Amino acid sequence: MEPTISVGILSAETIDIDLCGEFNVAGTAVTGPQTVSVTPDGQIAWQGSVFSEPLLFEPVRPSEVFEIKDVVIGVNFHWERRENQRFSGSAKFIVENGKLTIINILPVEDYLKSVISSEMSANASLELLKAHAVISRSWLLAQIEKNKKILDSGAAYSACTETEDERLKWYDREDHVNFDVCADDHCQRYQGVTRQTTPKVAEAVNATRGQVLAYDGELCDARFSKCCGGVFEEFENCWEPKHYVYLRARMDNVDSESFPDLKVEENACKWIEGRPDAFCNTADAEILSQVLNNYDQETTDFYRWTVRYTQAEIAELVRTRSGIDFGDIIDLQPIERGTSGRLVRLRFVGTKRTMVIGKELEIRRTLSQSHLYSSAFTIERHDIDPETGIPAAFTLRGAGWGHGVGLCQIGAAVMGARGYGYQQILGHYFPDSILTDYYK
């Protein structure tokens, strides 16, 4: 049986929605604009009444939709913006941390039709869309099962370890406790029916209905990112220390087993500063437009990129983003790299403080107002003061966009354009996994 899931959309003190059809709520059929807010004592206020329980808006007919005003997309990323978004299914309001959260409840397959259109252009090749439908379904259901196991075990789950000298932190969907997944890049982009689902997206989802990737009797934690940069990263270098056979290092090419050991600093630097052949090494505008929505295309190069900071810029950036005053930044020293050359642990050496920071997303967050494209970068210091050792500027040269684990969306788009079937695409990015039916 197809599961129903809950997706956290937006948190705010007041949320405006427009019911574009009839919805049942608190025993009454309503339609049109609605304003829901949270009271000072943590209850829900709507139409002059106060509710201590969650407030649920259920559609009278499956075709009804509701619109949420000012939804934030790309939270803390360089393309962050607000837009009005429409959703099918039910809308549930709860109170979290003194704010309202609106949750969309809907069937998995309806959710996937939006995810595929939100994560990529809905005009991508059919085989790529099929592959993405399978991995998005697999990831979602794997996360739900994983969360149940965590809750049933009663064990405390921590995504951060910190000492005086080191901070290791990762970000995963376990951050959510009152719904299955969120609607943003933290989980999977989900923008309701705002991103118009094309017949091709519907065909891809319907053709793979209920299909998932599995390994050794368990659902695959099927991750994906925009651009691996040439080699896949391994799961444990980005999240908890657990190795998955199907998320192992490979080159994004037909010659997938032949590449240097990028955990070695010298090899990683040479790799990052070159442009080795790989599926995702493409500037083909037509292929990129199949994968990327308009705001993603604001980025001009994903495979290799360069960022430069003055001393004043990097010192202030690291202070505000980490919450630690390092003083002037003397050096950024690679301590550990993963299988794709991504930094797992990076030592920040300042005039006031020295500390190792990881994992990859925490490094990216610390070195950007939003997020660096990836943590696969080299470091060059400029105009070092001979007396203080303080450089006047830093240049970071990097590879890829995102964590690089699992499916590389740009690489998979190239594979689709070259005639590979979705099973071949999945086999390339998730070796040793099997395609199976989770439900019909």
CSV table of C-alpha atoms in Angstrom, one decimal:
chain,number,residue,atom,x,y,z
A,1,MET,CA,0.0,0.0,0.0
A,2,GLU,CA,1.3,3.5,-0.9
A,3,PRO,CA,2.3,5.4,2.3
A,4,THR,CA,1.2,8.9,3.2
A,5,ILE,CA,3.9,11.3,4.3
A,6,SER,CA,4.1,14.6,6.1
A,7,VAL,CA,6.3,17.5,4.8
A,8,GLY,CA,7.2,20.5,6.9
A,9,ILE,CA,6.8,23.6,4.6
A,10,LEU,CA,7.2,26.8,6.6
A,11,SER,CA,7.6,28.1,10.2
A,12,ALA,CA,6.5,31.6,11.2
A,13,GLU,CA,4.5,33.4,13.9
A,14,THR,CA,1.7,34.0,11.4
A,15,ILE,CA,1.0,32.1,8.2
A,16,ASP,CA,-1.4,33.2,5.4
A,17,ILE,CA,-2.9,30.5,3.2
A,18,ASP,CA,-5.5,30.7,0.4
A,19,LEU,CA,-7.9,27.7,0.1
A,20,CYS,CA,-8.5,27.3,-3.6
A,21,GLY,CA,-11.5,25.0,-3.1
A,22,GLU,CA,-13.4,23.6,-0.2
A,23,PHE,CA,-11.6,22.3,2.9
A,24,ASN,CA,-13.0,20.8,6.1
A,25,VAL,CA,-11.6,22.2,9.3
A,26,ALA,CA,-12.9,21.9,12.9
A,27,GLY,CA,-16.2,20.6,11.6
A,28,THR,CA,-16.7,23.4,9.1
A,29,ALA,CA,-16.3,23.6,5.3
A,30,VAL,CA,-14.3,26.7,4.4
A,31,THR,CA,-12.7,28.3,1.4
A,32,GLY,CA,-10.7,31.4,0.4
A,33,PRO,CA,-8.0,33.3,2.3
A,34,GLN,CA,-7.2,32.2,5.9
A,35,THR,CA,-4.8,33.6,8.5
A,36,VAL,CA,-3.5,31.3,11.2
A,37,SER,CA,-1.3,32.6,14.1
A,38,VAL,CA,0.3,31.4,17.3
A,39,THR,CA,-0.8,32.9,20.7
A,40,PRO,CA,1.7,34.1,23.3
A,41,ASP,CA,0.9,30.9,25.4
A,42,GLY,CA,1.7,28.6,22.4
A,43,GLN,CA,-1.8,27.9,21.1
A,44,ILE,CA,-3.2,28.2,17.6
A,45,ALA,CA,-5.5,31.1,16.7
A,46,TRP,CA,-7.8,31.0,13.7
A,47,GLN,CA,-11.0,33.0,12.9
A,48,GLY,CA,-11.4,34.2,16.5
A,49,SER,CA,-11.0,30.8,18.0
A,50,VAL,CA,-8.1,29.2,19.9
A,51,PHE,CA,-7.0,25.6,19.4
A,52,SER,CA,-4.7,23.6,21.7
A,53,GLU,CA,-4.6,20.7,19.3
A,54,PRO,CA,-3.1,20.7,15.8
A,55,LEU,CA,-5.4,22.4,13.3
A,56,LEU,CA,-6.1,20.3,10.2
A,57,PHE,CA,-7.4,21.5,6.8
A,58,GLU,CA,-8.6,18.5,4.8
A,59,PRO,CA,-9.7,18.9,1.1
A,60,VAL,CA,-13.3,17.9,0.3
A,61,ARG,CA,-12.1,16.6,-3.1
A,62,PRO,CA,-8.7,15.3,-4.1
A,63,SER,CA,-8.4,18.0,-6.8
A,64,GLU,CA,-8.5,20.9,-4.2
A,65,VAL,CA,-5.3,22.8,-3.6
A,66,PHE,CA,-4.2,25.5,-1.1
A,67,GLU,CA,-1.6,28.3,-1.5
A,68,ILE,CA,0.9,29.3,1.1
A,69,LYS,CA,2.2,32.9,1.0
A,70,ASP,CA,5.9,33.8,1.3
A,71,VAL,CA,7.5,30.3,1.4
A,72,VAL,CA,11.2,30.5,1.8
A,73,ILE,CA,13.2,28.4,-0.6
A,74,GLY,CA,16.9,27.7,-0.7
A,75,VAL,CA,17.2,28.4,3.0
A,76,ASN,CA,20.7,29.9,3.7
A,77,PHE,CA,21.9,29.1,0.2
A,78,HIS,CA,23.0,31.7,-2.3
A,79,TRP,CA,19.7,31.5,-4.2
A,80,GLU,CA,17.4,32.0,-1.1
A,81,ARG,CA,14.2,33.8,-1.9
A,82,ARG,CA,10.4,33.8,-1.1
A,83,GLU,CA,7.5,32.7,-3.3
A,84,ASN,CA,3.9,31.7,-3.0
A,85,GLN,CA,3.4,28.0,-3.5
A,86,ARG,CA,0.4,25.7,-4.1
A,87,PHE,CA,0.0,22.3,-2.6
A,88,SER,CA,-2.4,19.3,-2.9
A,89,GLY,CA,-3.4,17.2,0.1
A,90,SER,CA,-4.1,18.4,3.6
A,91,ALA,CA,-2.6,21.2,5.6
A,92,LYS,CA,-1.8,20.7,9.3
A,93,PHE,CA,-0.7,23.5,11.7
A,94,ILE,CA,1.3,22.7,14.8
A,95,VAL,CA,3.4,24.8,17.2
A,96,GLU,CA,7.1,24.3,17.4
A,97,ASN,CA,9.5,26.4,19.5
A,98,GLY,CA,7.0,29.2,19.8
A,99,LYS,CA,6.2,29.4,16.1
A,100,LEU,CA,3.6,27.8,13.8
A,101,THR,CA,4.7,25.1,11.4
A,102,ILE,CA,2.5,24.2,8.4
A,103,ILE,CA,2.8,20.6,7.4
A,104,ASN,CA,1.5,19.1,4.1
A,105,ILE,CA,0.1,15.6,4.3
A,106,LEU,CA,-0.1,13.7,1.0
A,107,PRO,CA,0.6,10.3,-0.7
A,108,VAL,CA,4.2,9.5,-1.6
A,109,GLU,CA,3.7,9.4,-5.4
A,110,ASP,CA,2.1,12.8,-5.5
A,111,TYR,CA,5.0,14.1,-3.4
A,112,LEU,CA,7.5,12.6,-5.9
A,113,LYS,CA,5.9,14.3,-8.9
A,114,SER,CA,6.6,17.6,-7.3
A,115,VAL,CA,10.1,16.7,-6.0
A,116,ILE,CA,11.3,15.7,-9.5
A,117,SER,CA,10.0,18.9,-10.9
A,118,SER,CA,11.5,21.0,-8.0
A,119,GLU,CA,14.9,19.3,-7.9
A,120,MET,CA,15.4,19.6,-11.7
A,121,SER,CA,13.7,20.9,-14.8
A,122,ALA,CA,10.6,18.9,-15.6
A,123,ASN,CA,11.9,18.7,-19.2
A,124,ALA,CA,14.9,16.5,-18.4
A,125,SER,CA,15.3,13.2,-20.3
A,126,LEU,CA,12.8,10.5,-19.4
A,127,GLU,CA,15.5,8.1,-18.2
A,128,LEU,CA,17.0,10.7,-15.9
A,129,LEU,CA,13.6,11.4,-14.4
A,130,LYS,CA,12.9,7.7,-13.9
A,131,ALA,CA,16.3,7.4,-12.1
A,132,HIS,CA,15.5,10.4,-9.9
A,133,ALA,CA,12.1,9.1,-9.1
A,134,VAL,CA,13.6,5.8,-7.8
A,135,ILE,CA,16.3,7.5,-5.7
A,136,SER,CA,14.0,10.1,-4.2
A,137,ARG,CA,11.5,7.4,-3.3
A,138,SER,CA,14.2,5.3,-1.8
A,139,TRP,CA,15.8,8.1,0.2
A,140,LEU,CA,12.4,9.2,1.6
A,141,LEU,CA,11.2,5.8,2.7
A,142,ALA,CA,14.7,4.9,4.1
A,143,GLN,CA,14.7,8.1,6.2
A,144,ILE,CA,11.2,7.2,7.6
A,145,GLU,CA,12.4,3.7,8.5
A,146,LYS,CA,15.6,5.0,10.0
A,147,ASN,CA,13.7,7.5,12.2
A,148,LYS,CA,11.4,4.8,13.4
A,149,LYS,CA,14.4,2.7,14.4
A,150,ILE,CA,15.9,5.7,16.3
A,151,LEU,CA,12.7,6.4,18.1
A,152,ASP,CA,12.1,2.7,19.0
A,153,SER,CA,15.6,2.3,20.3
A,154,GLY,CA,15.2,5.2,22.7
A,155,ALA,CA,18.9,6.0,22.1
A,156,ALA,CA,20.0,9.6,22.0
A,157,TYR,CA,20.9,10.7,18.5
A,158,SER,CA,23.6,13.3,18.2
A,159,ALA,CA,24.9,14.9,14.9
A,160,CYS,CA,27.6,17.0,16.6
A,161,THR,CA,30.7,16.3,18.7
A,162,GLU,CA,32.6,19.3,20.1
A,163,THR,CA,35.7,19.7,22.2
A,164,GLU,CA,37.9,22.7,22.9
A,165,ASP,CA,40.0,21.9,19.8
A,166,GLU,CA,37.5,20.4,17.4
A,167,ARG,CA,33.9,20.7,16.2
A,168,LEU,CA,32.4,17.9,14.0
A,169,LYS,CA,28.9,18.5,12.9
A,170,TRP,CA,26.6,17.1,10.2
A,171,TYR,CA,23.1,17.9,9.0
A,172,ASP,CA,20.5,15.3,8.3
A,173,ARG,CA,16.8,14.8,8.4
A,174,GLU,CA,16.9,13.6,12.0
A,175,ASP,CA,16.7,17.3,12.8
A,176,HIS,CA,13.0,16.9,12.2
A,177,VAL,CA,10.8,15.3,14.8
A,178,ASN,CA,7.3,16.4,14.0
A,179,PHE,CA,7.2,15.5,10.3
A,180,ASP,CA,8.9,13.1,8.0
A,181,VAL,CA,10.9,15.5,5.8
A,182,CYS,CA,11.2,19.3,5.2
A,183,ALA,CA,10.5,20.9,1.8
A,184,ASP,CA,13.9,22.4,1.2
A,185,ASP,CA,17.4,21.4,0.2
A,186,HIS,CA,18.1,20.1,3.7
A,187,CYS,CA,16.0,17.1,2.7
A,188,GLN,CA,14.6,17.2,-0.9
A,189,ARG,CA,13.3,20.2,-2.7
A,190,TYR,CA,9.5,20.0,-2.6
A,191,GLN,CA,7.5,23.0,-3.9
A,192,GLY,CA,4.0,21.4,-4.2
A,193,VAL,CA,2.3,21.9,-7.5
A,194,THR,CA,4.0,25.3,-8.0
A,195,ARG,CA,6.7,23.6,-10.2
A,196,GLN,CA,4.3,22.4,-12.9
A,197,THR,CA,4.6,18.7,-13.3
A,198,THR,CA,4.8,17.8,-17.0
A,199,PRO,CA,3.4,14.6,-18.6
A,200,LYS,CA,7.0,13.4,-18.8
A,201,VAL,CA,7.5,13.7,-15.0
A,202,ALA,CA,4.1,11.9,-14.4
A,203,GLU,CA,5.2,9.2,-16.8
A,204,ALA,CA,8.5,8.7,-15.0
A,205,VAL,CA,6.9,8.5,-11.6
A,206,ASN,CA,4.1,6.2,-12.8
A,207,ALA,CA,6.5,4.0,-14.7
A,208,THR,CA,8.6,3.4,-11.6
A,209,ARG,CA,5.7,3.4,-9.1
A,210,GLY,CA,6.8,1.8,-5.8
A,211,GLN,CA,10.3,1.0,-7.1
A,212,VAL,CA,13.2,1.5,-4.7
A,213,LEU,CA,16.9,0.6,-4.4
A,214,ALA,CA,17.8,-2.0,-1.8
A,215,TYR,CA,21.0,-3.6,-0.5
A,216,ASP,CA,21.2,-6.6,1.7
A,217,GLY,CA,17.5,-6.6,2.4
A,218,GLU,CA,17.4,-2.9,3.4
A,219,LEU,CA,16.3,0.3,1.6
A,220,CYS,CA,19.2,2.2,0.2
A,221,ASP,CA,19.9,5.6,1.7
A,222,ALA,CA,20.0,7.0,-1.9
A,223,ARG,CA,21.7,10.4,-1.7
A,224,PHE,CA,22.2,12.9,-4.6
A,225,SER,CA,23.8,16.2,-5.2
A,226,LYS,CA,24.2,18.6,-8.1
A,227,CYS,CA,27.7,17.9,-9.2
A,228,CYS,CA,30.2,15.4,-7.7
A,229,GLY,CA,33.2,17.1,-9.4
A,230,GLY,CA,34.5,13.9,-11.0
A,231,VAL,CA,34.5,11.3,-8.1
A,232,PHE,CA,31.8,10.2,-5.7
A,233,GLU,CA,32.2,11.0,-2.0
A,234,GLU,CA,31.5,8.3,0.6
A,235,PHE,CA,28.6,8.6,3.1
A,236,GLU,CA,30.6,8.5,6.3
A,237,ASN,CA,32.6,11.6,5.3
A,238,CYS,CA,29.5,13.7,5.2
A,239,TRP,CA,27.2,12.2,7.9
A,240,GLU,CA,27.4,9.7,10.7
A,241,PRO,CA,30.4,7.2,10.6
A,242,LYS,CA,28.6,4.4,8.8
A,243,HIS,CA,29.8,2.8,5.5
A,244,TYR,CA,27.4,1.8,2.8
A,245,VAL,CA,28.8,-0.4,0.1
A,246,TYR,CA,26.5,1.1,-2.6
A,247,LEU,CA,27.8,4.7,-1.7
A,248,ARG,CA,31.4,4.1,-2.4
A,249,ALA,CA,34.0,6.0,-4.3
A,250,ARG,CA,33.9,5.8,-8.1
A,251,MET,CA,34.9,8.1,-10.9
A,252,ASP,CA,32.0,9.7,-12.7
A,253,ASN,CA,33.0,8.1,-16.0
A,254,VAL,CA,32.8,4.8,-17.9
A,255,ASP,CA,36.3,4.1,-16.6
A,256,SER,CA,34.9,4.4,-13.1
A,257,GLU,CA,37.6,2.4,-11.2
A,258,SER,CA,40.7,4.3,-12.4
A,259,PHE,CA,41.4,7.5,-10.4
A,260,PRO,CA,44.0,8.7,-7.9
A,261,ASP,CA,43.7,8.4,-4.1
A,262,LEU,CA,42.2,11.8,-3.4
A,263,LYS,CA,42.5,11.4,0.3
A,264,VAL,CA,46.2,12.2,-0.3
A,265,GLU,CA,46.6,16.0,-0.2
A,266,GLU,CA,49.0,16.2,-3.2
A,267,ASN,CA,46.6,14.1,-5.4
A,268,ALA,CA,43.6,16.1,-4.3
A,269,CYS,CA,45.1,19.4,-5.1
A,270,LYS,CA,46.2,18.3,-8.6
A,271,TRP,CA,42.8,16.8,-9.2
A,272,ILE,CA,40.8,19.9,-8.1
A,273,GLU,CA,43.0,22.3,-10.0
A,274,GLY,CA,42.6,20.2,-13.2
A,275,ARG,CA,39.6,19.4,-15.3
A,276,PRO,CA,39.6,15.6,-15.7
A,277,ASP,CA,37.1,14.0,-18.0
A,278,ALA,CA,33.8,13.0,-16.3
A,279,PHE,CA,30.1,12.8,-17.1
A,280,CYS,CA,29.5,15.9,-15.0
A,281,ASN,CA,32.3,17.9,-16.7
A,282,THR,CA,29.9,19.6,-19.2
A,283,ALA,CA,29.1,23.1,-20.3
A,284,ASP,CA,26.3,21.9,-22.6
A,285,ALA,CA,23.6,24.5,-22.0
A,286,GLU,CA,20.8,22.2,-23.2
A,287,ILE,CA,21.8,19.4,-20.8
A,288,LEU,CA,22.2,21.9,-17.9
A,289,SER,CA,18.8,23.4,-18.5
A,290,GLN,CA,17.3,19.9,-18.2
A,291,VAL,CA,18.7,19.5,-14.8
A,292,LEU,CA,18.6,23.0,-13.3
A,293,ASN,CA,15.8,25.4,-12.5
A,294,ASN,CA,16.2,29.0,-13.4
A,295,TYR,CA,17.7,30.0,-10.0
A,296,ASP,CA,20.2,27.2,-10.1
A,297,GLN,CA,21.4,28.4,-13.5
A,298,GLU,CA,22.5,31.7,-11.8
A,299,THR,CA,25.6,29.7,-11.1
A,300,THR,CA,27.8,29.6,-14.1
A,301,ASP,CA,30.3,26.8,-13.3
A,302,PHE,CA,29.7,23.8,-11.1
A,303,TYR,CA,32.5,21.5,-12.1
A,304,ARG,CA,35.3,23.9,-11.1
A,305,TRP,CA,35.0,27.3,-9.3
A,306,THR,CA,37.1,30.0,-7.5
A,307,VAL,CA,36.4,32.1,-4.5
A,308,ARG,CA,38.7,34.9,-3.2
A,309,TYR,CA,38.5,36.6,0.2
A,310,THR,CA,40.4,39.5,1.7
A,311,GLN,CA,41.7,39.0,5.2
A,312,ALA,CA,39.0,41.3,6.6
A,313,GLU,CA,36.3,39.4,4.7
A,314,ILE,CA,37.4,35.9,5.8
A,315,ALA,CA,38.0,36.9,9.4
A,316,GLU,CA,34.6,38.4,9.7
A,317,LEU,CA,33.0,35.6,7.8
A,318,VAL,CA,34.5,32.9,10.0
A,319,ARG,CA,33.6,34.8,13.2
A,320,THR,CA,30.0,35.3,12.3
A,321,ARG,CA,29.4,31.9,10.8
A,322,SER,CA,31.1,29.8,13.4
A,323,GLY,CA,30.3,32.0,16.4
A,324,ILE,CA,34.0,31.9,17.4
A,325,ASP,CA,36.4,34.8,17.3
A,326,PHE,CA,39.5,33.4,15.7
A,327,GLY,CA,41.0,36.9,15.2
A,328,ASP,CA,42.8,37.3,11.9
A,329,ILE,CA,43.0,34.0,9.9
A,330,ILE,CA,46.6,32.9,9.5
A,331,ASP,CA,46.0,29.6,7.7
A,332,LEU,CA,43.5,27.0,6.7
A,333,GLN,CA,45.1,23.6,7.0
A,334,PRO,CA,43.6,20.4,5.5
A,335,ILE,CA,43.6,17.7,8.1
A,336,GLU,CA,41.5,15.0,6.3
A,337,ARG,CA,40.0,14.6,2.9
A,338,GLY,CA,37.4,12.2,1.6
A,339,THR,CA,37.3,10.0,-1.5
A,340,SER,CA,36.3,12.9,-3.8
A,341,GLY,CA,38.9,15.3,-2.4
A,342,ARG,CA,36.3,16.9,-0.2
A,343,LEU,CA,37.6,18.2,3.1
A,344,VAL,CA,36.2,16.3,6.0
A,345,ARG,CA,38.3,18.2,8.7
A,346,LEU,CA,39.9,21.6,8.2
A,347,ARG,CA,42.1,23.4,10.8
A,348,PHE,CA,41.3,27.1,11.2
A,349,VAL,CA,44.4,28.9,12.5
A,350,GLY,CA,43.8,32.4,13.9
A,351,THR,CA,45.7,34.9,15.9
A,352,LYS,CA,43.3,34.3,18.8
A,353,ARG,CA,42.2,30.7,18.4
A,354,THR,CA,42.9,27.4,16.5
A,355,MET,CA,40.3,24.8,15.9
A,356,VAL,CA,39.5,21.9,13.6
A,357,ILE,CA,36.0,22.1,11.9
A,358,GLY,CA,34.1,19.4,10.0
A,359,LYS,CA,32.3,17.7,8.4
A,360,GLU,CA,31.9,19.0,4.8
A,361,LEU,CA,28.7,21.1,5.2
A,362,GLU,CA,29.9,22.7,8.4
A,363,ILE,CA,33.1,23.7,6.6
A,364,ARG,CA,31.1,25.1,3.7
A,365,ARG,CA,28.8,27.0,6.0
A,366,THR,CA,31.7,28.5,7.9
A,367,LEU,CA,33.4,29.8,4.8
A,368,SER,CA,30.4,31.4,3.0
A,369,GLN,CA,27.5,33.7,3.8
A,370,SER,CA,25.3,30.8,2.4
A,371,HIS,CA,27.3,27.7,1.6
A,372,LEU,CA,30.4,27.1,-0.5
A,373,TYR,CA,29.6,25.0,-3.5
A,374,SER,CA,31.5,22.1,-2.0
A,375,SER,CA,34.3,21.3,0.5
A,376,ALA,CA,36.5,20.0,-2.3
A,377,PHE,CA,38.9,23.0,-2.5
A,378,THR,CA,42.5,24.0,-2.4
A,379,ILE,CA,43.8,26.9,-0.4
A,380,GLU,CA,46.2,29.6,-1.5
A,381,ARG,CA,47.4,32.4,0.8
A,382,HIS,CA,48.5,35.8,-0.7
A,383,ASP,CA,50.9,38.5,0.5
A,384,ILE,CA,51.9,37.0,3.8
A,385,ASP,CA,53.2,39.5,6.3
A,386,PRO,CA,56.8,38.4,7.1
A,387,GLU,CA,56.5,39.5,10.7
A,388,THR,CA,53.1,38.3,11.7
A,389,GLY,CA,52.5,35.5,9.2
A,390,ILE,CA,49.1,36.9,8.4
A,391,PRO,CA,48.1,36.7,4.7
A,392,ALA,CA,46.3,39.6,3.0
A,393,ALA,CA,43.9,37.3,1.2
A,394,PHE,CA,42.9,33.7,0.5
A,395,THR,CA,41.9,32.0,-2.8
A,396,LEU,CA,39.8,28.8,-2.7
A,397,ARG,CA,39.7,26.8,-5.9
A,398,GLY,CA,37.1,24.1,-5.8
A,399,ALA,CA,35.3,21.2,-7.5
A,400,GLY,CA,31.7,20.2,-7.6
A,401,TRP,CA,28.5,21.4,-6.1
A,402,GLY,CA,27.1,19.7,-3.0
A,403,HIS,CA,28.3,16.7,-0.9
A,404,GLY,CA,29.0,14.5,-3.9
A,405,VAL,CA,27.5,11.3,-2.4
A,406,GLY,CA,25.3,9.0,-4.6
A,407,LEU,CA,23.8,10.3,-7.8
A,408,CYS,CA,25.4,13.3,-9.5
A,409,GLN,CA,22.5,15.1,-11.1
A,410,ILE,CA,24.5,16.8,-13.8
A,411,GLY,CA,26.5,13.6,-14.5
A,412,ALA,CA,23.2,11.6,-14.7
A,413,ALA,CA,21.8,14.1,-17.1
A,414,VAL,CA,24.7,13.6,-19.4
A,415,MET,CA,24.2,9.8,-19.1
A,416,GLY,CA,20.6,10.2,-20.0
A,417,ALA,CA,21.4,12.4,-23.0
A,418,ARG,CA,23.9,9.8,-24.2
A,419,GLY,CA,21.3,7.1,-24.2
A,420,TYR,CA,21.8,5.2,-20.9
A,421,GLY,CA,18.7,3.7,-19.4
A,422,TYR,CA,17.6,4.5,-15.9
A,423,GLN,CA,18.7,1.1,-14.6
A,424,GLN,CA,22.2,1.8,-16.0
A,425,ILE,CA,22.3,5.2,-14.4
A,426,LEU,CA,21.3,3.8,-11.0
A,427,GLY,CA,23.9,1.0,-11.4
A,428,HIS,CA,26.6,3.5,-12.0
A,429,TYR,CA,25.9,5.7,-9.0
A,430,PHE,CA,24.7,3.0,-6.6
A,431,PRO,CA,26.9,-0.1,-7.4
A,432,ASP,CA,25.7,-3.4,-6.0
A,433,SER,CA,22.2,-2.1,-5.2
A,434,ILE,CA,19.2,-3.9,-6.6
A,435,LEU,CA,16.0,-2.4,-8.0
A,436,THR,CA,12.9,-3.8,-6.3
A,437,ASP,CA,9.2,-3.1,-5.6
A,438,TYR,CA,8.4,-1.6,-2.2
A,439,TYR,CA,4.7,-1.4,-3.0
A,440,LYS,CA,2.6,-1.7,-6.2
